[in-house]
């Protein structure tokens, strides 16, 4: 496994996609080479400011804790624990989180060992050495190792409540499939999909993928924000939450932190979409599921 960098940077920096690509060697992706931390530090551009949320010590501690907690489990188990705590520690706004260079730096300059630990595939029978795909270090928000967790926390939290994030991140197909959908930016839609999992209506990865397909297809003809409007979101709670990072201290390890004190998605809207999505799911094509009508025959 790629070792923890010897020279950990103190502050968050930006590493461009072009510069990041030069470090994505086969040896690194196979977990057999180190990232030359000093050389990388010279080309990374430090994010200006001395805000507490830009300090990397607390973030690195989270990665270490996640690996320790899941040392006896599959690495996928770490996602549900880490996602809300990563979100509550770095406290980006969406504009900042859209900067891929920040995530490149976290993956290559701060925690390449975590990326290889979490995303190294199982060895194949053909004898070839397994390798982490490069997009886990440098990729879109729904594939990059840390961006995907931050955006999952951002899109699935319900106001300050990270509980729905834990549910979503406990199912890999919510991250691998649902996180790619534009419609998930509509909070009642995101909450309704999580509710169907919590209620046991949708249980397996195949069912989640089928639900995502019908929800996304239906969105092409039915505007969810019209039939299930969201509450108007104000910027002040987010600004205050970001400012509070100066005195908030490290996030709790065993109790979920709290996100921005925003109004949650309206329950009436969520309930309406839960009912609608339930109907869609009844007729969804789920691979391996026996058709109900055929079964009755």
Short mmCIF file of C-alpha atoms in Angstrom, two decimals, residues 74 141 186 264 279 296:
data_model
loop_
_atom_site.label_atom_id
_atom_site.label_comp_id
_atom_site.label_asym_id
_atom_site.label_seq_id
_atom_site.Cartn_x
_atom_site.Cartn_y
_atom_site.Cartn_z
CA UNK A 74 -14.36 -3.80 3.75
CA UNK A 141 -17.00 14.96 -8.48
CA UNK A 186 -33.35 18.86 -5.95
CA UNK A 264 -34.81 21.04 5.79
CA UNK A 279 -45.26 3.84 -7.89
CA UNK A 296 -48.91 -14.66 -10.18
#
